[in-house]
PDB file of C-alpha atoms in Angstrom:
ATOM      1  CA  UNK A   6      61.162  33.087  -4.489  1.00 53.00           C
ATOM      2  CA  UNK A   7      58.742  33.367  -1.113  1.00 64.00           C
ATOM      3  CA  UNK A   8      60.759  32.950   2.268  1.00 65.00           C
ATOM      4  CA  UNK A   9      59.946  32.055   5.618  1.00 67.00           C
ATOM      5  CA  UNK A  10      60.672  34.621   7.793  1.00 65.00           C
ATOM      6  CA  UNK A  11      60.729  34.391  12.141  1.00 68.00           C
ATOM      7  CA  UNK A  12      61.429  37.687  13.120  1.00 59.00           C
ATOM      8  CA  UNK A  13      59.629  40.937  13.395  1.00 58.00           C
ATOM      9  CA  UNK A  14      62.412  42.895  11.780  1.00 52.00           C
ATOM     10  CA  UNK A  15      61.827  43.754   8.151  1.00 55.00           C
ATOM     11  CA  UNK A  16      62.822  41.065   5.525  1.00 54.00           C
ATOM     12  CA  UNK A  17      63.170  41.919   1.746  1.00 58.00           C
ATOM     13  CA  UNK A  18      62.110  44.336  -0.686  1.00 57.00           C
ATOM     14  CA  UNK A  19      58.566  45.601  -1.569  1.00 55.00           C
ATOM     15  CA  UNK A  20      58.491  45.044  -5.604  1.00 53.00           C
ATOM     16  CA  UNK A  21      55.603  45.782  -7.835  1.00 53.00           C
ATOM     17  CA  UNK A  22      55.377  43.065 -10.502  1.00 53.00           C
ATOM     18  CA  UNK A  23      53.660  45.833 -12.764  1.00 52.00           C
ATOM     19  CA  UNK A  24      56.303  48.844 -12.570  1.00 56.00           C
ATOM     20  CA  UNK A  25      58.572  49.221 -15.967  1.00 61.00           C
ATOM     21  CA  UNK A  26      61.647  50.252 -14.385  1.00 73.00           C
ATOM     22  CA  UNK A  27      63.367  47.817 -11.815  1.00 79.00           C
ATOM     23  CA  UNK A  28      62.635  45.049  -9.896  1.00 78.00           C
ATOM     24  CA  UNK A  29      64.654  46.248  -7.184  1.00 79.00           C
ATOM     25  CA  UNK A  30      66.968  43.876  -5.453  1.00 82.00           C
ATOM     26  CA  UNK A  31      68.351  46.910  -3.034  1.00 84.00           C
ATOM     27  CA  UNK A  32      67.280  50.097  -1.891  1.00 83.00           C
ATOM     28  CA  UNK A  33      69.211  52.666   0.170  1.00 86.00           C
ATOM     29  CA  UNK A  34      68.484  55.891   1.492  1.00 87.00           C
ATOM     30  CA  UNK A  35      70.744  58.012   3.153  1.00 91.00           C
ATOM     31  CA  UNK A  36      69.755  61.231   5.049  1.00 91.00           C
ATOM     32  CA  UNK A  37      72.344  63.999   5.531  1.00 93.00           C
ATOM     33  CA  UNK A  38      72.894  68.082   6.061  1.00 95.00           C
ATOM     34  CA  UNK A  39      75.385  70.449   5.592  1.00 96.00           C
ATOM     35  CA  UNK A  40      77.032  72.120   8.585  1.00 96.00           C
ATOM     36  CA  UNK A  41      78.380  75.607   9.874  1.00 97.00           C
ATOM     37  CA  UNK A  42      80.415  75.634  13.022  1.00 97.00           C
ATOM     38  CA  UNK A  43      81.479  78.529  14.772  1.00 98.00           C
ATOM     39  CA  UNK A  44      85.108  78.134  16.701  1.00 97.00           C
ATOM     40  CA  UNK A  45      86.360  79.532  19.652  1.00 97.00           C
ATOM     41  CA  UNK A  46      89.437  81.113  20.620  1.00 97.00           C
ATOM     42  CA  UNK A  47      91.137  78.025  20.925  1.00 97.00           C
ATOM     43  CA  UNK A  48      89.993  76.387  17.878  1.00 96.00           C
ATOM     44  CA  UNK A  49      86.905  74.250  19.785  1.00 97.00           C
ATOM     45  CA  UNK A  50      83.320  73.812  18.595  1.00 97.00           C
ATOM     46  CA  UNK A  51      81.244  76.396  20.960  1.00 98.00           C
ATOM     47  CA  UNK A  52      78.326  76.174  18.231  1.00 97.00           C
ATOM     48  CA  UNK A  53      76.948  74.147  15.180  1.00 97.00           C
ATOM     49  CA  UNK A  54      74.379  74.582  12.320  1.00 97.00           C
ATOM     50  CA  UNK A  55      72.945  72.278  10.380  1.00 96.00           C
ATOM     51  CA  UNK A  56      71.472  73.044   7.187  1.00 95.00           C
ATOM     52  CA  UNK A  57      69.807  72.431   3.975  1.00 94.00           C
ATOM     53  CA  UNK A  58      68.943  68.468   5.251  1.00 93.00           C
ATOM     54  CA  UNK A  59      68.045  66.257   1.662  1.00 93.00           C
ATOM     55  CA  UNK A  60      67.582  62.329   1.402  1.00 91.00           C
ATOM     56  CA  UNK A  61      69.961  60.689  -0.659  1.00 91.00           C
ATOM     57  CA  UNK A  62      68.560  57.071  -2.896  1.00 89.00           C
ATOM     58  CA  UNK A  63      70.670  54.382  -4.151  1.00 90.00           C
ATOM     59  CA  UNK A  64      68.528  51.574  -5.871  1.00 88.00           C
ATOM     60  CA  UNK A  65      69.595  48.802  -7.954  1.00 89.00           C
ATOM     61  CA  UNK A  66      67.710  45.601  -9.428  1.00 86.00           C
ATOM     62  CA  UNK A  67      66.459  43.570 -12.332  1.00 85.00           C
ATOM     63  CA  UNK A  68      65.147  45.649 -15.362  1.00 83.00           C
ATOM     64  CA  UNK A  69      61.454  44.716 -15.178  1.00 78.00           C
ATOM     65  CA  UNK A  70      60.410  45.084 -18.969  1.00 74.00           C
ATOM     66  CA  UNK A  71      63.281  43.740 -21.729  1.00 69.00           C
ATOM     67  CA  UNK A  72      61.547  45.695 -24.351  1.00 65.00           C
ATOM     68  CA  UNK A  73      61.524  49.464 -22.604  1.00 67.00           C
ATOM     69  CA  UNK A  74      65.137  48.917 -20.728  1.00 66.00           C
ATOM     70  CA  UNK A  75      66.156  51.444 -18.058  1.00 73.00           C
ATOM     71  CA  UNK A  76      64.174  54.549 -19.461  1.00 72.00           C
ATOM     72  CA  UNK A  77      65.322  57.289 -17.110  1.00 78.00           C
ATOM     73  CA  UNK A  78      66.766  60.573 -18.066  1.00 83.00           C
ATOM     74  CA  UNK A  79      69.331  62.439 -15.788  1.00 86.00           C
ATOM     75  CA  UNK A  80      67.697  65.135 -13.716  1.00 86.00           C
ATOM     76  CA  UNK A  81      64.408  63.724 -13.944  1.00 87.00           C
ATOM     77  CA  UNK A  82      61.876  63.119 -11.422  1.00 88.00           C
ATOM     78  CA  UNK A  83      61.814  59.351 -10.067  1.00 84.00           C
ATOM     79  CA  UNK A  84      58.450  57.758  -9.206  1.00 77.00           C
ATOM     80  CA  UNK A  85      58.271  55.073  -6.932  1.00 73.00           C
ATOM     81  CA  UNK A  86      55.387  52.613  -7.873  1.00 66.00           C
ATOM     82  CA  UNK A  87      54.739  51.284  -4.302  1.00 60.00           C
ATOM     83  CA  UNK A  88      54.638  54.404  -2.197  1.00 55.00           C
ATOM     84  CA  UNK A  89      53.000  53.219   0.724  1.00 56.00           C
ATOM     85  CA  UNK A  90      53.874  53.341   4.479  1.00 51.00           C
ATOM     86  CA  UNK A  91      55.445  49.966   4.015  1.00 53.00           C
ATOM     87  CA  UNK A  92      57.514  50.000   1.180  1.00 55.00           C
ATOM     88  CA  UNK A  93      60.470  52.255  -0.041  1.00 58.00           C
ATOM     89  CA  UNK A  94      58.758  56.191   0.572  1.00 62.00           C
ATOM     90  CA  UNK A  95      61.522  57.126   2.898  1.00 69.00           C
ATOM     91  CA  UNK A  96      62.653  60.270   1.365  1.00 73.00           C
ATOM     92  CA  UNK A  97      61.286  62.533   4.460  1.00 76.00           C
ATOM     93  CA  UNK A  98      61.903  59.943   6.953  1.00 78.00           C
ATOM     94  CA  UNK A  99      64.460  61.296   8.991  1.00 82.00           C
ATOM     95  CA  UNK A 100      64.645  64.750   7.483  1.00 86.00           C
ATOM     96  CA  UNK A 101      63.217  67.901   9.634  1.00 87.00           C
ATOM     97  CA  UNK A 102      62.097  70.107   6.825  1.00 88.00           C
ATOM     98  CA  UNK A 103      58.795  70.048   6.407  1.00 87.00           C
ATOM     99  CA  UNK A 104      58.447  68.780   2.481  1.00 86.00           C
ATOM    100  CA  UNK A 105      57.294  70.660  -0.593  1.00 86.00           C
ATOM    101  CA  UNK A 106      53.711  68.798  -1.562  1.00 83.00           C
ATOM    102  CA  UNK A 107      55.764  68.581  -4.947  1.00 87.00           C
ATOM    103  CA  UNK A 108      59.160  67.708  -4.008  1.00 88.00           C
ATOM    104  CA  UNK A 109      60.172  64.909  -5.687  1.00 87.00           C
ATOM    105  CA  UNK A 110      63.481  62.397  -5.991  1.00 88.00           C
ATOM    106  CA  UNK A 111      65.757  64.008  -8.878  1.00 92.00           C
ATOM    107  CA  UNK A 112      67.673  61.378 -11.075  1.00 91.00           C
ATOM    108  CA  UNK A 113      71.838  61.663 -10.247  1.00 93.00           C
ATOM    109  CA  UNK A 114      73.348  58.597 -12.084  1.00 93.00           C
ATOM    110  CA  UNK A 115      71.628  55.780 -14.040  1.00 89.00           C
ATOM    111  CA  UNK A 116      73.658  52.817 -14.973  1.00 89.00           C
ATOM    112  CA  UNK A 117      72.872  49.474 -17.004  1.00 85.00           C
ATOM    113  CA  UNK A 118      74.736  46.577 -17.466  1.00 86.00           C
ATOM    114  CA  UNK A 119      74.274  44.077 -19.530  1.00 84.00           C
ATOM    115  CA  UNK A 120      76.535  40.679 -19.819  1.00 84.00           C
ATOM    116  CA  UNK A 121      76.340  37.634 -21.586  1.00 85.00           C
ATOM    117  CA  UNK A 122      75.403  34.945 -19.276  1.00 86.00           C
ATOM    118  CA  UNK A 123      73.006  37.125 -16.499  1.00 84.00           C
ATOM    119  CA  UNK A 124      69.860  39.315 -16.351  1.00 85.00           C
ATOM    120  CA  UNK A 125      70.173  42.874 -17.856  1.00 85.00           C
ATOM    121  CA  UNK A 126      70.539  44.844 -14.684  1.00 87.00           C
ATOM    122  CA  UNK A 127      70.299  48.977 -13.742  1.00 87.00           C
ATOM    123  CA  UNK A 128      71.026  51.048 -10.890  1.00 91.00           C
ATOM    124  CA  UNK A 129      70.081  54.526 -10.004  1.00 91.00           C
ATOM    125  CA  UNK A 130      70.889  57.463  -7.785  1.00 93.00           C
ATOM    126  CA  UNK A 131      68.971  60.173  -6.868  1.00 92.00           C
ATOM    127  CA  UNK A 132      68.323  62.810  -4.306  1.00 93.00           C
ATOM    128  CA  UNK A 133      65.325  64.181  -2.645  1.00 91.00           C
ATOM    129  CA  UNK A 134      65.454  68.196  -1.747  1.00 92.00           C
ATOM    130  CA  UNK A 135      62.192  68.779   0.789  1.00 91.00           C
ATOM    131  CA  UNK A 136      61.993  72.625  -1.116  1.00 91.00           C
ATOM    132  CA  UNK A 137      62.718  71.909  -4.184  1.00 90.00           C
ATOM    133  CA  UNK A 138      58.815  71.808  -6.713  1.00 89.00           C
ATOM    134  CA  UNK A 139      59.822  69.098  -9.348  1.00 89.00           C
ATOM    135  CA  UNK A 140      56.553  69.146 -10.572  1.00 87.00           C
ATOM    136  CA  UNK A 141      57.190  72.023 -13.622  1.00 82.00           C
ATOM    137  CA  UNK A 142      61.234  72.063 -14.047  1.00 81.00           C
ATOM    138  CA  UNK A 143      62.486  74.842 -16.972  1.00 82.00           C
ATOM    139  CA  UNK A 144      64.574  73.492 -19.843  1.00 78.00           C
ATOM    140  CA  UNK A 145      67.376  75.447 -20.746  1.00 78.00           C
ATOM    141  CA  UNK A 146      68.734  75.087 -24.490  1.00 78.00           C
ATOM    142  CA  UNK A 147      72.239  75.713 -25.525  1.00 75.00           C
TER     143      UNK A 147
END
C-alpha cells in the first residue's frame, strides 16, 4: 500500500521485496549500558560509570517467502538486507564504543505464529555488542 505523506518526519518501514526473512512491519532498537555508582557517606551518588553500552533489536513482520519460513537459529548472526543510511542500520547509532568491523546483531528470541485466518507472521530479538567479532563464532558440543 503507497501513502501520502506531508511531513518531514520519517514515515514507515524500509522493506526489501527480495529478502527471505521478514517483511518487517516494526523495527525497534533500543540502546542501553550498565552502570557502577560510587556512594557517599550519606548514601548519595558522588560518581557514576557507565559501561559495556550494546544496541538492543526488536523486529517483527510478515514472513517474506511461505516456502523457507522464519529460518533463523538462536545465537546466530542477523543480516539486515537494506543496510543503508536510510533504513534500519541503527545498531551503533547512539552507542559510544567505537564498533568491531565484524560485530554483528546476535539472534535472542525468534518466534512464529501461524493462525488460521491471517498471514504467517515472525518476530525476532537480538542484540548488537560493538566488541564482540561474530564473523568466526566456536561451536561447543555436549
Amino acid at each position: 500500500m503507497s501513502a501520502t505523506v506531508y511531513a518531514s518526519a520519517r514515515y514507515g518501514v524500509v522493506d526489501d521485496d527480495t529478502a527471505t526473512g521478514l517483511h518487517l512491519a516494526s523495527w525497534t532498537t533500543n540502546s542501553e549500558v550498565d552502570e557502577a555508582t560510587a556512594l557517599n557517606h550519606g548514601g548519595s551518588v558522588i560518581g557514576v560509570s557507565m559501561y559495556n553500552d550494546r544496541a538492543s533489536v526488536e523486529c517483527s513482520g510478515v514472513v517474506a517467502v511461505k516456502a523457507t519460513g522464519l529460518a533463523l537459529n538462536l545465537a546466530s548472526v542477523l543480516t539486515l538486507a537494506n543496510t543503508t543510511a536510510d533504513s534500519l542500520n541503527t545498531n551503533t547509532a547512539n552507542l559510544f564504543t567505537t564498533a568491531n568491523g565484524n560485530a554483528g546483531l546476535l539472534v535472542r528470541n525468534v518466534s512464529l505464529t501461524r493462525t488460521n485466518t491471517g498471514f504467517e507472521e515472525g518476530s525476532i530479538s537480538a542484540t548488537f555488542y560493538p566488541l564482540v567479532a561474530t564473523n568466526s563464532p566456536t561451536t561447543l558440543a555436549d
